[in-house]
Coordinates of C-alpha atoms and ligand atoms in Angstrom, one line a residue:
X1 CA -30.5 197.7 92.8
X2 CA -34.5 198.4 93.4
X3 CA -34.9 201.9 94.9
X4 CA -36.7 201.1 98.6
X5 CA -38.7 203.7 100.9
X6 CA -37.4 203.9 104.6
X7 CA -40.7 203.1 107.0
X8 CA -41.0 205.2 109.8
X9 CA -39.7 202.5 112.2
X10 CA -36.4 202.4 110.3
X11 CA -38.0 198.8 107.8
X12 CA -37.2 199.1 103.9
X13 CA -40.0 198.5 101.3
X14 CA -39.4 198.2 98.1
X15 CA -40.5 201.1 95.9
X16 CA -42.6 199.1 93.3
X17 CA -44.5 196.6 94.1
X18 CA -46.7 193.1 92.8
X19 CA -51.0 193.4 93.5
X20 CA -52.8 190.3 93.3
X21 CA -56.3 192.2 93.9
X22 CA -58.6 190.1 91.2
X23 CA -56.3 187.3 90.6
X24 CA -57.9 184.4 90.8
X25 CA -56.5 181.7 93.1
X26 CA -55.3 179.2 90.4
X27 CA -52.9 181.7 88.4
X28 CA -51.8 183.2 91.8
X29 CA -48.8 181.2 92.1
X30 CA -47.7 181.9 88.6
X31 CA -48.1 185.5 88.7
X32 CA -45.8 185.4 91.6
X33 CA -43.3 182.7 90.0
X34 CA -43.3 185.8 87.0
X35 CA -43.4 188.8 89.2
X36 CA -40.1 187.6 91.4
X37 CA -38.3 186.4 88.4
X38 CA -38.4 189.7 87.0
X39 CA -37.1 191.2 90.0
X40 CA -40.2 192.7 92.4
X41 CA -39.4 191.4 95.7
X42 CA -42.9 192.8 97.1
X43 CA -46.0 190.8 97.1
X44 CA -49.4 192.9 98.1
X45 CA -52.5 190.4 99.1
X46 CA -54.9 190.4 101.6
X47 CA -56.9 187.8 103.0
X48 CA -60.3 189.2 101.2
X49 CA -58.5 188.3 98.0
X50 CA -58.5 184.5 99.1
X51 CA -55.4 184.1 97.0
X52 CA -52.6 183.8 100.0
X53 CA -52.6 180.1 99.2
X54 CA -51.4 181.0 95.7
X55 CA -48.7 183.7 96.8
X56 CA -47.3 181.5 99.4
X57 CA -46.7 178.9 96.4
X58 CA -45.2 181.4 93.9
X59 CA -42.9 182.4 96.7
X60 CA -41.8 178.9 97.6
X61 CA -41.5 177.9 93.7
X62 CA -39.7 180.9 92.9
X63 CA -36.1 180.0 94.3
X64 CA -36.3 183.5 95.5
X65 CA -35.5 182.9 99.6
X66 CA -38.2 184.0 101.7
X67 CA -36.0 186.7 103.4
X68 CA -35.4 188.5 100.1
X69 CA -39.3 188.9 99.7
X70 CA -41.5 191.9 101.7
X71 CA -44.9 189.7 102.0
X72 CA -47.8 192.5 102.8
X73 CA -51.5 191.1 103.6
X74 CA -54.5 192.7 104.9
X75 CA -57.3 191.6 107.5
X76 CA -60.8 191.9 106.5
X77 CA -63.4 193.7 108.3
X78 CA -65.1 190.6 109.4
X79 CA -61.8 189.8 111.1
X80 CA -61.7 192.7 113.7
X81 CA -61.9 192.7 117.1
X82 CA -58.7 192.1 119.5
X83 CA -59.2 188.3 119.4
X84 CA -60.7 187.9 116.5
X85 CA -58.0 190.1 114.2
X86 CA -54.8 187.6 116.2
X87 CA -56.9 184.8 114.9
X88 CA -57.1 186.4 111.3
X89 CA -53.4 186.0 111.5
X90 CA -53.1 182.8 111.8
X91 CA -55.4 182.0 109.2
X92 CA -53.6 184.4 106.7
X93 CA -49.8 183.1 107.3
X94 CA -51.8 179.3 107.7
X95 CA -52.4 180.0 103.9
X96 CA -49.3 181.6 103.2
X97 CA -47.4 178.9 104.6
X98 CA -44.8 180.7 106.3
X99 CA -44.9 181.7 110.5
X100 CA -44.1 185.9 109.5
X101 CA -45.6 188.7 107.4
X102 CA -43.6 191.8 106.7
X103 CA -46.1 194.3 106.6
X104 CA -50.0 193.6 107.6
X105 CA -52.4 196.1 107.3
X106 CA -56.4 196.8 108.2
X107 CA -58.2 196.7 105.1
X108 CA -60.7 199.3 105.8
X109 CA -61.9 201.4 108.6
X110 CA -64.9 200.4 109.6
X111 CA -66.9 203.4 110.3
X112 CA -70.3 201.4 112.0
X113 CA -68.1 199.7 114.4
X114 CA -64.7 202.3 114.9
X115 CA -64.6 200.7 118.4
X116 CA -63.4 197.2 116.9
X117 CA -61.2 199.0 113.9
X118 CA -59.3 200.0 116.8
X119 CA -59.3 196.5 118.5
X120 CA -57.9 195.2 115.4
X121 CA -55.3 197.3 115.2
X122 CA -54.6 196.8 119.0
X123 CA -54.4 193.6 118.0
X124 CA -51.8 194.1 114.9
X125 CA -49.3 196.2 117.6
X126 CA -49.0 192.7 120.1
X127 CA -48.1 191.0 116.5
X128 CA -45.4 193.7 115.9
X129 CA -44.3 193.6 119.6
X130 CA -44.1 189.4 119.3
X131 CA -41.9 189.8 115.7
X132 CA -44.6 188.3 114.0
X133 CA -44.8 191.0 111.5
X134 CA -42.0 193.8 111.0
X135 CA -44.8 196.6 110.5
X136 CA -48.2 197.6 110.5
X137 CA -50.5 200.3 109.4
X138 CA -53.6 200.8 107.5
X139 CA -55.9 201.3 104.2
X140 CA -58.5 203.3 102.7
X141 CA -58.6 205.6 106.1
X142 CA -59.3 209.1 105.2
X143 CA -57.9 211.7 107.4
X144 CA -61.1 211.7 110.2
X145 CA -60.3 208.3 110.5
X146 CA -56.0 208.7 110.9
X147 CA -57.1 211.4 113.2
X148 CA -59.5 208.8 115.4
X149 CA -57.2 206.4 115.1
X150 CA -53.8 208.0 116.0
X151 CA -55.4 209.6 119.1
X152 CA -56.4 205.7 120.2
X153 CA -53.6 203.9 119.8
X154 CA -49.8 203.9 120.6
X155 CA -47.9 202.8 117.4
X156 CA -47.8 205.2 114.5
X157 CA -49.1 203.1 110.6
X158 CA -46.0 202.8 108.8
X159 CA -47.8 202.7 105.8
X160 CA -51.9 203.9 104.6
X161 CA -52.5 202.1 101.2
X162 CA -55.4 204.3 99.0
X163 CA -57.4 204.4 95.6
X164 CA -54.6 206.5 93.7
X165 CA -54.0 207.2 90.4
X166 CA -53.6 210.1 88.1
X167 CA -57.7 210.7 88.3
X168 CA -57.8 210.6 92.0
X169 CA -54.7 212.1 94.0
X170 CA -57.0 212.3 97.3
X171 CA -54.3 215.0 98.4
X172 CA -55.8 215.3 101.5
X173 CA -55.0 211.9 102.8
X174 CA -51.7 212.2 101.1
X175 CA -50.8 215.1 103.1
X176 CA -52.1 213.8 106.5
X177 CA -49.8 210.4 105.9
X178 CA -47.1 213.1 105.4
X179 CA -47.4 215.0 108.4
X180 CA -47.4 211.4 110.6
X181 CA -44.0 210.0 108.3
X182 CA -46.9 207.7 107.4
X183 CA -45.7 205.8 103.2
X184 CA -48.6 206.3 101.1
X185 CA -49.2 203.1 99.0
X186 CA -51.2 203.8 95.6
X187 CA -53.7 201.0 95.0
X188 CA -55.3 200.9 91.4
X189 CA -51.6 202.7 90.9
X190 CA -52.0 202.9 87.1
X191 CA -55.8 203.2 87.3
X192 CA -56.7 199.6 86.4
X193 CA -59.9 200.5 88.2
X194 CA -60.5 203.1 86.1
X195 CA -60.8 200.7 83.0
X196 CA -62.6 197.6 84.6
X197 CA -65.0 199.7 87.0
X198 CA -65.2 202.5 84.5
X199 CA -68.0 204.4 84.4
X200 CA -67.5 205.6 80.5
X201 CA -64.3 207.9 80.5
X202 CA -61.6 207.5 79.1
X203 CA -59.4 205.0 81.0
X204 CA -55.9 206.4 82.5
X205 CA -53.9 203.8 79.7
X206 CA -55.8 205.9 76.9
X207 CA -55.2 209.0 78.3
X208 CA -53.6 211.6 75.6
X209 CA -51.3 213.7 78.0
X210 CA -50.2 210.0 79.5
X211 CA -49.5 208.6 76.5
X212 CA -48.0 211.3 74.7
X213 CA -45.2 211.6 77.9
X214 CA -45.1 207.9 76.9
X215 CA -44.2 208.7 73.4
X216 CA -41.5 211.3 74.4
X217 CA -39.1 208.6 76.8
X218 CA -40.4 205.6 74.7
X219 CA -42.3 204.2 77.4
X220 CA -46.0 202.3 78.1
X221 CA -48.3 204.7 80.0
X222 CA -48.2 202.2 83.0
X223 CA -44.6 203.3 83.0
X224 CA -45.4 206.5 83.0
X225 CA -47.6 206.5 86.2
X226 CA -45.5 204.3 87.8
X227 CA -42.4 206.7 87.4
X228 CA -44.7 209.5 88.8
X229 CA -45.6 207.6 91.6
X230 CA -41.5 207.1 91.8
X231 CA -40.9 210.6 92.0
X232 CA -43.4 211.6 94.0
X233 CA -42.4 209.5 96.3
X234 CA -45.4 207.1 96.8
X235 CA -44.9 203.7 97.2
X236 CA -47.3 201.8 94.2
X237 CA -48.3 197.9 94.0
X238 CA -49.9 197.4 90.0
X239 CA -51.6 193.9 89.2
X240 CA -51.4 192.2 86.1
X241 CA -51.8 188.1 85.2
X242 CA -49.7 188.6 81.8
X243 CA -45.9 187.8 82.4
X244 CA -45.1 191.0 79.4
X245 CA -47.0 193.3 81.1
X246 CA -45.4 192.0 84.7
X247 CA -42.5 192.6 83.0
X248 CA -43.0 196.3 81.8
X249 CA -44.7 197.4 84.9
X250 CA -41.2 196.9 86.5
X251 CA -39.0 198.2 83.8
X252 CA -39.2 201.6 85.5
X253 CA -35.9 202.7 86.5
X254 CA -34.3 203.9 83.6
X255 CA -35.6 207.4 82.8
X256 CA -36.7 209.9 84.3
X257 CA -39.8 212.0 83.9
X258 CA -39.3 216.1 83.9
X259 CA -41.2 218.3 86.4
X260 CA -43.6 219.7 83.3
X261 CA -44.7 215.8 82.9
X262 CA -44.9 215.4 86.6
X263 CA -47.2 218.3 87.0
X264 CA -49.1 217.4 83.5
X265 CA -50.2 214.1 85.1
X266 CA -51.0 216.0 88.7
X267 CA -53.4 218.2 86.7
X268 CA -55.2 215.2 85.3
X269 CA -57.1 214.5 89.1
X270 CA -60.5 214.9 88.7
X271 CA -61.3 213.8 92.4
X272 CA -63.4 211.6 92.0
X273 CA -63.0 208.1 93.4
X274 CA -63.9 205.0 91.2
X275 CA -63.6 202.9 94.3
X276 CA -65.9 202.7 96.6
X277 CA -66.2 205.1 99.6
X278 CA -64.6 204.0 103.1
X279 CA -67.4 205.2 105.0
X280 CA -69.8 203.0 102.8
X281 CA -69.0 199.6 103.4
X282 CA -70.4 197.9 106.4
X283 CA -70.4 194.3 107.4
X284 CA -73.5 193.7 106.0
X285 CA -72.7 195.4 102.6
X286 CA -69.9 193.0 102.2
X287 CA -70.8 190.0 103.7
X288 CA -67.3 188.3 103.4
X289 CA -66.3 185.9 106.2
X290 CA -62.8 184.4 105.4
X291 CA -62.0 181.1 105.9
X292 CA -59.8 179.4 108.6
X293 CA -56.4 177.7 107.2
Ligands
NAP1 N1 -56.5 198.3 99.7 C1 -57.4 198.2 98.8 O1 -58.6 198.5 99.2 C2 -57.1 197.9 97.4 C3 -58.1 198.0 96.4 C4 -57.7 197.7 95.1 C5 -56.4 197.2 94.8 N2 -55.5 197.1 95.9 C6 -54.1 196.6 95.6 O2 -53.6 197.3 94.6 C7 -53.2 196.5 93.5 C8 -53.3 197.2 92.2 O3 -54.6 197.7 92.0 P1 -55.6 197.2 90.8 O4 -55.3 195.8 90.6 O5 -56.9 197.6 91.2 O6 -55.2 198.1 89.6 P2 -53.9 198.4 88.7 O7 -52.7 197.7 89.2 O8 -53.8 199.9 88.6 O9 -54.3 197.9 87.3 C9 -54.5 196.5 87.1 C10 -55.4 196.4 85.8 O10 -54.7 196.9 84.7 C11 -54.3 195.9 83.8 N3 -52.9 196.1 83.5 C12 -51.8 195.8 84.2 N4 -50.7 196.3 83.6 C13 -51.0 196.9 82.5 C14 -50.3 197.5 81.5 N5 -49.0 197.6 81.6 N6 -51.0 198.0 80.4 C15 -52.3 197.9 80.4 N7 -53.1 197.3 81.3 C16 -52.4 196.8 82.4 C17 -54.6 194.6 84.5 O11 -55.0 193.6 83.6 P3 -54.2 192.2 83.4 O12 -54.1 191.5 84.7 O13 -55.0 191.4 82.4 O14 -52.9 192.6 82.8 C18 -55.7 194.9 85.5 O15 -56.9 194.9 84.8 C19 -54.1 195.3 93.6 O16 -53.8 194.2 92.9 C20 -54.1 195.1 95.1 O17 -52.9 194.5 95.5 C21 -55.9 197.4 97.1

């Protein structure tokens, strides 16, 4: 069986999970048709992606029963606000096609407006207290957000999904989400931003120390970083459209990477983010308005 993490109000997740971040709408569905039939039973999307059409489909081709599947989707900034955020709710599971979402999340903080961050996550604890979603919690906030946040509001995130790979640990945050029993989720788990945002380094996949680990347990360096992630205990979501690579980024649970390996790759942070800062992005910077059902 799939290893799962325990949320903090007692929900299971599994431990490796499908992103959808950059797949575009039409090969959606078949990303998720590959991804279940390979055995992931966790679908990360978000409403910004404007591909929860797509994962609704793959979910309902699949044969896979919608109860066996951990759906996660995110509201967009453009979305908050009490009202507004119960509304992006509707629209997301109106594209999804199904009346529940396991775990929803706010996308971003945003920093210009904190006062409607938090109305959006008012917002996402009257859909947990209706059953409408079994948890909630948050991305991209930075511990001076967690802090504002936690101090605001009465439910604790289950879960605060951030930029993490072996380049970027952001240790910080991880320790914050500790202290609160908060999962971290790695997004860009095995650095995919680091190859198609790079800014000229060498990408994690190329990475010596990662692929010589690789070499030693016959194993990809995806698999690699997705076993650290494992041990670590971190909960990771990578992305890929090609059904061999689906495959291998799940083939995971059949070694078992030393402490010297675990530490090799923790030495490798460089702490720099290749994604773009939290406090940056602003409604007007973004300039995404999602579209009703
Ligand atoms: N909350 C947020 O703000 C946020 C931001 C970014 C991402 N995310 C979530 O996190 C998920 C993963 O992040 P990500 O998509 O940025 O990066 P990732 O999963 O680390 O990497 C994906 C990239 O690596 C390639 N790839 C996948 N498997 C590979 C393998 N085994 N060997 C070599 N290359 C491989 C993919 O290309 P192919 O598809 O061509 O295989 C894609 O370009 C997203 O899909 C999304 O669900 C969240």
């Amino acid at each position: 069986m799939t290893p799962t993490f325990e949320l903090n109000n007692g929900v299971t997740i599994p431990a490796v999970g499908f992103g959808v971040f950059q797949t575009p709408p039409d090969v959606t569905a078949t990303a998720v048709v590959d991804a279940l039939g390979v055995g992931y039973r966790h679908i990360d999307t978000a409403s910004a992606y404007g591909n929860e059409r797509g994962v609704g489909e793959g979910i309902r081709n699949s044969g896979v029963d919608r109860n066996d599947i951990f759906i996660e989707s995110k509201v967009w900034i453009s979305d908050y606000g009490y009202g507004s955020t119960l509304h992006a709710f509707e629209k997301a599971t109106g594209k999804l096609g199904f009346d529940t979402i396991d775990l929803y999340i706010l996308h971003q903080p945003l920093s210009s407006s904190f006062d409607k961050t938090l109305e959006a996550y008012r917002a996402l604890e009257t859909l947990l207290g209706d059953g409408r979603v079994r948890a909630i919690g948050v991305s991209n906030f930075m511990p001076d957000h967690m802090y504002r946040l936690l101090s605001a509001t009465e439910i604790v995130p289950a879960v605060n999904q951030i930029e993490l790979h072996p380049y970027f640990l952001q240790r910080d945050v991880q320790a914050v989400n500790a202290q609160h029993g908060i999962l971290t989720q790695a997004w860009s788990p095995i650095g995919g931003i680091t190859s198609y945002r790079s800014s000229g380094g060498t990408s994690t996949f190329e990475n010596p120390t990662i692929v010589g680990i690789g070499e030693k347990y016959g194993k990809s360096p995806a698999q690699v970083m997705l076993r650290w992630h494992l041990q670590e205990g971190r909960q990771s979501i990578p992305k890929s459209v090609r059904p061999e690579r689906i495959a291998e980024n799940f083939d995971i649970f059949d070694f078992e990477l030393d402490e010297a390996d675990l530490l090799a790759v923790d030495r490798l942070d460089a702490g720099v983010r290749a994604g773009p800062d939290p406090d940056l992005i602003t409604l007007e910077n973004t300039a995404l308005l999602i579209p009703e059902a």
